[in-house]
mmCIF file with all atom_site columns, C-alpha atoms in Angstrom:
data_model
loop_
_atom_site.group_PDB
_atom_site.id
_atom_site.type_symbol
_atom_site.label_atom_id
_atom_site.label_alt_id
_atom_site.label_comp_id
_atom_site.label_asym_id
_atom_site.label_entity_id
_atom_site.label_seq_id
_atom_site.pdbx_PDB_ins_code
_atom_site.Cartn_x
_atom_site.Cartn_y
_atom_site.Cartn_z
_atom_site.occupancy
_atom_site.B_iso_or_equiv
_atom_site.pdbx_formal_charge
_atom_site.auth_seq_id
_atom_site.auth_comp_id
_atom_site.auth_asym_id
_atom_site.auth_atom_id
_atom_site.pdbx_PDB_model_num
ATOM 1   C CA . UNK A 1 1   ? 0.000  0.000  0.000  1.00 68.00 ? 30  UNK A CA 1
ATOM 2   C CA . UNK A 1 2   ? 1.472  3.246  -1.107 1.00 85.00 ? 31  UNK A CA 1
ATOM 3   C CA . UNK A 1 3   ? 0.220  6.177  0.573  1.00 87.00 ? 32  UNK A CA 1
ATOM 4   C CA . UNK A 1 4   ? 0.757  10.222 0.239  1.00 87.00 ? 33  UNK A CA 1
ATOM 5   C CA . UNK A 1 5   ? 2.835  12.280 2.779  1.00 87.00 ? 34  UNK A CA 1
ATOM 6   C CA . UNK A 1 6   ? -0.530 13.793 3.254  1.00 91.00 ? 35  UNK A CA 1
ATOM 7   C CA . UNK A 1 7   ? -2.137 10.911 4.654  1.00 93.00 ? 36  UNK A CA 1
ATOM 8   C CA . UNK A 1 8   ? -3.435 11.035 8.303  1.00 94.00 ? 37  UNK A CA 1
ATOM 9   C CA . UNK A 1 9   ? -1.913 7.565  8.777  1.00 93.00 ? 38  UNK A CA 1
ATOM 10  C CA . UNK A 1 10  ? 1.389  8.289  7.394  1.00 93.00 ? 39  UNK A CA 1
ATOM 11  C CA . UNK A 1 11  ? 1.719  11.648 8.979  1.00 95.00 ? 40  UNK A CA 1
ATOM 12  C CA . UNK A 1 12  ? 0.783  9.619  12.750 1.00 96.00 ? 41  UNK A CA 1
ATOM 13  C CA . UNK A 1 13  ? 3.233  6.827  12.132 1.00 95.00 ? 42  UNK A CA 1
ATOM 14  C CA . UNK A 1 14  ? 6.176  9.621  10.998 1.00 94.00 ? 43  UNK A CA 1
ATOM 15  C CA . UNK A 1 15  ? 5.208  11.224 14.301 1.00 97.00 ? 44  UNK A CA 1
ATOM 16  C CA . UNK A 1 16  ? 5.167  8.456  16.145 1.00 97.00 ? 45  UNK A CA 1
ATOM 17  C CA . UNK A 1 17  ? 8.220  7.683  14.843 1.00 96.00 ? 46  UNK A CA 1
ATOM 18  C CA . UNK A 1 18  ? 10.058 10.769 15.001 1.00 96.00 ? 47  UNK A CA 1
ATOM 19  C CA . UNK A 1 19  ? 8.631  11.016 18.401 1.00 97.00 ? 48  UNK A CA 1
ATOM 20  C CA . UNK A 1 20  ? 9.952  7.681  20.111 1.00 97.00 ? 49  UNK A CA 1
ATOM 21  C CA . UNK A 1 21  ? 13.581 9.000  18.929 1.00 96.00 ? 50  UNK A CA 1
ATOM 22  C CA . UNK A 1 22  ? 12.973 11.926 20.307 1.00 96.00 ? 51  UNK A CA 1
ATOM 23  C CA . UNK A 1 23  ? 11.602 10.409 23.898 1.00 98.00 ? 52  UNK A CA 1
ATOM 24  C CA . UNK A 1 24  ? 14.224 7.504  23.872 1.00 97.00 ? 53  UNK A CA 1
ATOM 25  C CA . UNK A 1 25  ? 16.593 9.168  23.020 1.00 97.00 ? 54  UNK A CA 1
ATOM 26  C CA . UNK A 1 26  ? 16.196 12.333 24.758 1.00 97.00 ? 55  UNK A CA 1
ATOM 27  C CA . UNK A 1 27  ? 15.869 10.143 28.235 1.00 97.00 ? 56  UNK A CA 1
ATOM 28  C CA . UNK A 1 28  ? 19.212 8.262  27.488 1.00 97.00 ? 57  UNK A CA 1
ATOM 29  C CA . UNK A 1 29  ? 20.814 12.210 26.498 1.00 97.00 ? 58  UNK A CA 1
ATOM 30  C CA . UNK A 1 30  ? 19.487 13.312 30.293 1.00 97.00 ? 59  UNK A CA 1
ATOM 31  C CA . UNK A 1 31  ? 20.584 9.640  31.940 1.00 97.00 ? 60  UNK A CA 1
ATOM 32  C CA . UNK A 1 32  ? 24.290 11.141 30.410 1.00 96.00 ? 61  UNK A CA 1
ATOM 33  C CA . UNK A 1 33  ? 23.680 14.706 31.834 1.00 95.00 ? 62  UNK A CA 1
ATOM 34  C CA . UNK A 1 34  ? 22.969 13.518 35.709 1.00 95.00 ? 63  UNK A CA 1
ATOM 35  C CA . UNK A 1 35  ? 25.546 11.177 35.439 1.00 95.00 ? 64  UNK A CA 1
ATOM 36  C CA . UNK A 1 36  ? 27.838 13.803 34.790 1.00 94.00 ? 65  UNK A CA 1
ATOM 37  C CA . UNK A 1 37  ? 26.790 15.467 37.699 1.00 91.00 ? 66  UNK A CA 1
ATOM 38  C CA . UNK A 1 38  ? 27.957 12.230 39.816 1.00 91.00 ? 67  UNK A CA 1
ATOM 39  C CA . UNK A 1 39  ? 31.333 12.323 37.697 1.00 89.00 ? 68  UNK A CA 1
ATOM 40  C CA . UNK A 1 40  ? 31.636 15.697 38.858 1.00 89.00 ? 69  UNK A CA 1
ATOM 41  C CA . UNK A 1 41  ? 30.373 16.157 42.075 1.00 87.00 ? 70  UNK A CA 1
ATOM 42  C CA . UNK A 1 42  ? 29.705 12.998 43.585 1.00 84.00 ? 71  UNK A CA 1
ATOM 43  C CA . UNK A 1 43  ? 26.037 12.065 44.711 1.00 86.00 ? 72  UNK A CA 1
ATOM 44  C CA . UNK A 1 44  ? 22.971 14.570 45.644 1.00 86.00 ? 73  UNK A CA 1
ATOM 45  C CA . UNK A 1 45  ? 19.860 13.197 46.890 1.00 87.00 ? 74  UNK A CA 1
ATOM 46  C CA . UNK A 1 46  ? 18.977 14.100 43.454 1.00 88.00 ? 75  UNK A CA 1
ATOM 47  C CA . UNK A 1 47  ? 21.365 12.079 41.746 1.00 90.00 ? 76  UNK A CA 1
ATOM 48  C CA . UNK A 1 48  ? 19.768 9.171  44.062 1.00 89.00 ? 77  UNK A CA 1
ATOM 49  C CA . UNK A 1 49  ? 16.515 9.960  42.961 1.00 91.00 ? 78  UNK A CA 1
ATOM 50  C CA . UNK A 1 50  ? 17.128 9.738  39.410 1.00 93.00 ? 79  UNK A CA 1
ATOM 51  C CA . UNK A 1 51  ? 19.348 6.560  39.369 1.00 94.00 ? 80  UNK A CA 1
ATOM 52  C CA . UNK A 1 52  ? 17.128 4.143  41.185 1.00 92.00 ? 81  UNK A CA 1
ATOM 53  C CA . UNK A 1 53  ? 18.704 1.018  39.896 1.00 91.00 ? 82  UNK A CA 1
ATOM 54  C CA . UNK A 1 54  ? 16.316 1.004  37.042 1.00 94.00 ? 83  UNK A CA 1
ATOM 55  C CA . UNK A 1 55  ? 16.069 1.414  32.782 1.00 96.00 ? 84  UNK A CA 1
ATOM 56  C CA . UNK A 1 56  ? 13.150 4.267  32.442 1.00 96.00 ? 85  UNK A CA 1
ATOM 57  C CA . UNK A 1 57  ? 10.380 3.866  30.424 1.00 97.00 ? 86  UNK A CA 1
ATOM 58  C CA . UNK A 1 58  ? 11.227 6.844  28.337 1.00 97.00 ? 87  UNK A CA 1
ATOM 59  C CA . UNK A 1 59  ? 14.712 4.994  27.619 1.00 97.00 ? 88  UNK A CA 1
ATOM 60  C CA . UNK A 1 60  ? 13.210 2.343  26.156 1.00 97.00 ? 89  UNK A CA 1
ATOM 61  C CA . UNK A 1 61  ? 11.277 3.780  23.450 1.00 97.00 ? 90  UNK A CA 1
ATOM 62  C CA . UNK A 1 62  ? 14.600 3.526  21.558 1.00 97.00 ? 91  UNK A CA 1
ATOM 63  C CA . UNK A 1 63  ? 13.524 0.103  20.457 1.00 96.00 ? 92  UNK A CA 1
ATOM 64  C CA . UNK A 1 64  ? 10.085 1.739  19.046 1.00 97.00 ? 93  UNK A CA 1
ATOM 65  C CA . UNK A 1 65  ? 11.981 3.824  16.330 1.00 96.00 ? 94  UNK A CA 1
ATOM 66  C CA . UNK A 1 66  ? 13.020 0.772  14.162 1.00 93.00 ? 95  UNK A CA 1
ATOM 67  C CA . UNK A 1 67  ? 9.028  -0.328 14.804 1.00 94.00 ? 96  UNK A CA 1
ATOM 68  C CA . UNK A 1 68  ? 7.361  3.070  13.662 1.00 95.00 ? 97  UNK A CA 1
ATOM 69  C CA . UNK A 1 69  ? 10.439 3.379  10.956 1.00 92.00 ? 98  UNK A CA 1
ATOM 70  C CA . UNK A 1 70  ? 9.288  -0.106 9.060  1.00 91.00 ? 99  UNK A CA 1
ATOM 71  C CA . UNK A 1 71  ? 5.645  0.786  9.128  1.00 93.00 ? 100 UNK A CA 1
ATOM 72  C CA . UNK A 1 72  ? 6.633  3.820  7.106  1.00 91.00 ? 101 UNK A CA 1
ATOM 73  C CA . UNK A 1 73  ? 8.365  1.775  5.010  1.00 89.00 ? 102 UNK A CA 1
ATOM 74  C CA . UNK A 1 74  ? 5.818  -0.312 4.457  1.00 89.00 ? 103 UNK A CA 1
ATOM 75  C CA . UNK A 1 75  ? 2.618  2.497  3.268  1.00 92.00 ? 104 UNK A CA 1
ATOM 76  C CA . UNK A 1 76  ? 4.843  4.889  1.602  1.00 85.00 ? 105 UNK A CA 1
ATOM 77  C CA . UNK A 1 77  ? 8.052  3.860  -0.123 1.00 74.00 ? 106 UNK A CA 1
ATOM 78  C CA . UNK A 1 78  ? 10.210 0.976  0.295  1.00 82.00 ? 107 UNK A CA 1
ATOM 79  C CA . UNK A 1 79  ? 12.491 1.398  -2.412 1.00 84.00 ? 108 UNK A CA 1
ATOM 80  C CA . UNK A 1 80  ? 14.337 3.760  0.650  1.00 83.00 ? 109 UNK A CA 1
ATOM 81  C CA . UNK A 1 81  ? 15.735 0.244  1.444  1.00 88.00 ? 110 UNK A CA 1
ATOM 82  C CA . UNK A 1 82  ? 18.376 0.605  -1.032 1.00 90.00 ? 111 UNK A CA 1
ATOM 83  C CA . UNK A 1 83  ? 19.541 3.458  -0.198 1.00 91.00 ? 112 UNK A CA 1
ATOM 84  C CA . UNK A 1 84  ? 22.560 4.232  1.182  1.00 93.00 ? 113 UNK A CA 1
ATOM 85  C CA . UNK A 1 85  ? 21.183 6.723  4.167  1.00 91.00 ? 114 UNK A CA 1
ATOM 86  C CA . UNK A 1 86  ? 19.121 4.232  4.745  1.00 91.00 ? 115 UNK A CA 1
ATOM 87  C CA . UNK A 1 87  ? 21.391 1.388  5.664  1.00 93.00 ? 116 UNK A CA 1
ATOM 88  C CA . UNK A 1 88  ? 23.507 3.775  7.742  1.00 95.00 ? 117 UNK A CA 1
ATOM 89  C CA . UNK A 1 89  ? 20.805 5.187  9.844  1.00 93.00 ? 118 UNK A CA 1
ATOM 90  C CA . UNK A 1 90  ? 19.501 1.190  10.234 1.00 93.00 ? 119 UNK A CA 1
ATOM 91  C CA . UNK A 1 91  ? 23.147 0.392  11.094 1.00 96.00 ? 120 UNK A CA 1
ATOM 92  C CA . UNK A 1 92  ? 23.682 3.558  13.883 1.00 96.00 ? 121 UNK A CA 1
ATOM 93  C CA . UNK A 1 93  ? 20.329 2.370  15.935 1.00 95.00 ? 122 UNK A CA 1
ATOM 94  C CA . UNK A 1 94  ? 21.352 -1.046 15.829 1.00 96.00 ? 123 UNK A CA 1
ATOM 95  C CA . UNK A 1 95  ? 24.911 0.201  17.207 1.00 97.00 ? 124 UNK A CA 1
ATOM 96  C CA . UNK A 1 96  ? 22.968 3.046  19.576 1.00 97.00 ? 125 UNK A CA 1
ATOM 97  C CA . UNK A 1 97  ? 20.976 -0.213 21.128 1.00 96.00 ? 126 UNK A CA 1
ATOM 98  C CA . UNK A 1 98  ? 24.111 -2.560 21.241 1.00 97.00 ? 127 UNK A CA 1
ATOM 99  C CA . UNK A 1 99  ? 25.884 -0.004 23.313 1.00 97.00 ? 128 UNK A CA 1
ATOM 100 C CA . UNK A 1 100 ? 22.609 1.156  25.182 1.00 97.00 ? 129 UNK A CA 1
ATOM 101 C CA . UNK A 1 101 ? 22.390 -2.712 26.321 1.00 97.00 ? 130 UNK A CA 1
ATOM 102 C CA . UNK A 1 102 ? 25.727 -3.968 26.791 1.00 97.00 ? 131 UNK A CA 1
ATOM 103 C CA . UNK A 1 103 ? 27.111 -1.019 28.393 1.00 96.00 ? 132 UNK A CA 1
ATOM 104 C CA . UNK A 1 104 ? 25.318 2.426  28.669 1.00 96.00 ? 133 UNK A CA 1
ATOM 105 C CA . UNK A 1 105 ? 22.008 0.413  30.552 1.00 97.00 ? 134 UNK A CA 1
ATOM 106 C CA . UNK A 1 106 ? 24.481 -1.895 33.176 1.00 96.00 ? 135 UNK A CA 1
ATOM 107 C CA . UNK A 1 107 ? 26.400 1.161  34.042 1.00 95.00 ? 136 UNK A CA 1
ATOM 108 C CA . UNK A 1 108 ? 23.608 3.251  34.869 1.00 96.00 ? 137 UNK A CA 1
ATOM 109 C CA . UNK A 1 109 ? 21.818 0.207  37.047 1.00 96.00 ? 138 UNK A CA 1
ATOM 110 C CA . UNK A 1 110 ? 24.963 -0.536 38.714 1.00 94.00 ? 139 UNK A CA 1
ATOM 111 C CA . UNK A 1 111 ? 25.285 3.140  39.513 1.00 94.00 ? 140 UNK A CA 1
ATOM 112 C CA . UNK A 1 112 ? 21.867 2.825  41.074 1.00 93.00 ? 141 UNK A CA 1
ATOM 113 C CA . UNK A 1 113 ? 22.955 0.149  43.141 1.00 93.00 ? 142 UNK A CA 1
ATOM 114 C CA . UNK A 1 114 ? 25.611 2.202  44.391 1.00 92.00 ? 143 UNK A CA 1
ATOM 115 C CA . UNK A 1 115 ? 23.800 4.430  45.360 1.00 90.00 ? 144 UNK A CA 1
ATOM 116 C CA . UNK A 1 116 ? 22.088 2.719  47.662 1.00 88.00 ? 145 UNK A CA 1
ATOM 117 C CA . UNK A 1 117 ? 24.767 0.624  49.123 1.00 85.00 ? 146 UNK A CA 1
ATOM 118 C CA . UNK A 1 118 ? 25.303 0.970  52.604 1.00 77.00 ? 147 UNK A CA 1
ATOM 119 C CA . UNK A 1 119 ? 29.414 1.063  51.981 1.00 78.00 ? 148 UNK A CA 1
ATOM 120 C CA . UNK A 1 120 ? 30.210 2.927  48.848 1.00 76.00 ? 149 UNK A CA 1
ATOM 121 C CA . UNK A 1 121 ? 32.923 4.431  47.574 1.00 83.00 ? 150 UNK A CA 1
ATOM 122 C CA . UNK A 1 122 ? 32.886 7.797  46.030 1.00 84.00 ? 151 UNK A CA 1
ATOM 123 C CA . UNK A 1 123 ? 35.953 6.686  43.620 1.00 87.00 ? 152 UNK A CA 1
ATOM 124 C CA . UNK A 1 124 ? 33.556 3.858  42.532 1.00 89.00 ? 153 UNK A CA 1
ATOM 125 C CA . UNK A 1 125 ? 29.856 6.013  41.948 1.00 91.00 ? 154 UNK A CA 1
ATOM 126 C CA . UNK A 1 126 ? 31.827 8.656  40.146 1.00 91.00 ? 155 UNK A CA 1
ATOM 127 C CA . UNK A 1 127 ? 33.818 5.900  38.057 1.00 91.00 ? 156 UNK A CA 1
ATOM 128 C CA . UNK A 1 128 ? 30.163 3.981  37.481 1.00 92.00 ? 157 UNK A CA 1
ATOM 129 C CA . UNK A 1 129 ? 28.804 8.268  36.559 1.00 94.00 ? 158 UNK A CA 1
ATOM 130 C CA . UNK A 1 130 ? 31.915 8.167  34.023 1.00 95.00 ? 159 UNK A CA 1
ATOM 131 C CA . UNK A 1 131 ? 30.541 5.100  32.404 1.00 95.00 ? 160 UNK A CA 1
ATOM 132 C CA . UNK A 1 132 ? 27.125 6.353  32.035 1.00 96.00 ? 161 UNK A CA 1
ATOM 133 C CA . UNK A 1 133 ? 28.042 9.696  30.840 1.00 96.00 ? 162 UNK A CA 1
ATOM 134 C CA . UNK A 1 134 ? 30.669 8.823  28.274 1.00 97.00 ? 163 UNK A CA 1
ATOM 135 C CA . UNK A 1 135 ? 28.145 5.734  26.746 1.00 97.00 ? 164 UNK A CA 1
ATOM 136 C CA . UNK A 1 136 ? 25.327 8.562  26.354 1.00 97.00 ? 165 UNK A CA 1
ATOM 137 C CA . UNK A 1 137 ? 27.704 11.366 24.896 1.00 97.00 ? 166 UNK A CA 1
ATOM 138 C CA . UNK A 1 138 ? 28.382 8.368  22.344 1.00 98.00 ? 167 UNK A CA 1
ATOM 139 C CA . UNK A 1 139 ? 24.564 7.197  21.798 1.00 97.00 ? 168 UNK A CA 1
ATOM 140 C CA . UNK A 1 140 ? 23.248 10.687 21.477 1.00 96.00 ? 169 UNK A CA 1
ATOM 141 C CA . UNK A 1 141 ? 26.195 11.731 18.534 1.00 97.00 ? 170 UNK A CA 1
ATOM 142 C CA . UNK A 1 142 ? 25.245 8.573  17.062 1.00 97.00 ? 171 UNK A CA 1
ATOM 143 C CA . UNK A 1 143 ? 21.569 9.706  17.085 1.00 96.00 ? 172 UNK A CA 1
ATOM 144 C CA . UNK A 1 144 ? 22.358 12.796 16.049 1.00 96.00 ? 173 UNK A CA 1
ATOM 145 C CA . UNK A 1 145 ? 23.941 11.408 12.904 1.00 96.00 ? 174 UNK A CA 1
ATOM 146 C CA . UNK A 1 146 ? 21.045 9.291  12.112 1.00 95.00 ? 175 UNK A CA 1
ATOM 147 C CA . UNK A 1 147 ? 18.407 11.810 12.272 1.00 94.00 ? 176 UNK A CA 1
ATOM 148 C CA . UNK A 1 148 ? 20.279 14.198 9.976  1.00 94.00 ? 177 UNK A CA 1
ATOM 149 C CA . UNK A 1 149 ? 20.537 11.040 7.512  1.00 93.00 ? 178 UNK A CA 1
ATOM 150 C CA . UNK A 1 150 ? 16.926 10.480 8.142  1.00 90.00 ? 179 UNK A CA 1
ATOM 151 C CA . UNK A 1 151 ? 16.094 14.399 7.439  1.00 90.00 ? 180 UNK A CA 1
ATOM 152 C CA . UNK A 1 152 ? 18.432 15.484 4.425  1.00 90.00 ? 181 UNK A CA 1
ATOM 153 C CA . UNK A 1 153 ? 18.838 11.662 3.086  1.00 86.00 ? 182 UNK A CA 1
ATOM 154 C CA . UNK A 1 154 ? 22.236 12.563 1.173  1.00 75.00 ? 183 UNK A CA 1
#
């Protein structure tokens, strides 16, 4: 089924998928920015509040993009599957998750249980806020790169 740009399901699904980017991502980019304020200064009751040991919600609607992005694919024009941009942007969220899984997600839950532990050490929580910051600095470039390939589609 090919449908316009016009079309009130086309235009939902683009925001929908534009949208969980912009959610998932945009909770992973602020997971980076209070871990930076552990890096920095060590941990606030704030800092405790936000890292409770758990993956948001909001973080996960990374894995949503790829979802919304096919379904666009599928009512509008899939002969973007050959296209170079394409392939790149695919390849950057499937990198963006790797990292967001194998590292970015056990830093930030291991930070959490830091956090809480009775006997901490400050060398430790601001090594773990290192972790967390430097995997999100990475992720959000990343994203950054695939939603100017997704926009201009050079």
């Amino acid at each position: 089924m090919k449908v316009g740009i016009n079309n009130p399901i086309y235009v939902l699904l683009l925001i929908m998928h534009v949208g969980a980017g912009l959610i998932g991502y945009g909770a992973n980019a602020m997971a980076g920015w209070t871990a930076r304020d552990v890096a920095s200064q060590g941990p606030t009751d704030s800092v405790r509040r936000f890292f409770d040991g758990k993956v948001s919600l909001a973080q996960w609607c990374v894995v949503l993009v790829p979802v919304f992005g096919i379904s666009l694919l599928l009512i509008r024009d899939a002969s973007d599957i050959s296209k170079l941009w394409f392939w790149a942007a695919v390849t950057i969220w499937v990198i963006t998750l790797g990292l967001l899984t194998g590292k970015g997600w056990p830093a930030q839950r291991r930070l959490g249980s830091l956090l809480d532990a009775v006997e901490r050490s400050d060398i430790e929580i601001r090594g773990s806020g290192v972790a967390v910051l430097r995997t999100q600095q990475i992720v959000v470039t990343l994203y950054l790169i695939a939603f100017f390939l997704m926009l201009f589609k050079p």
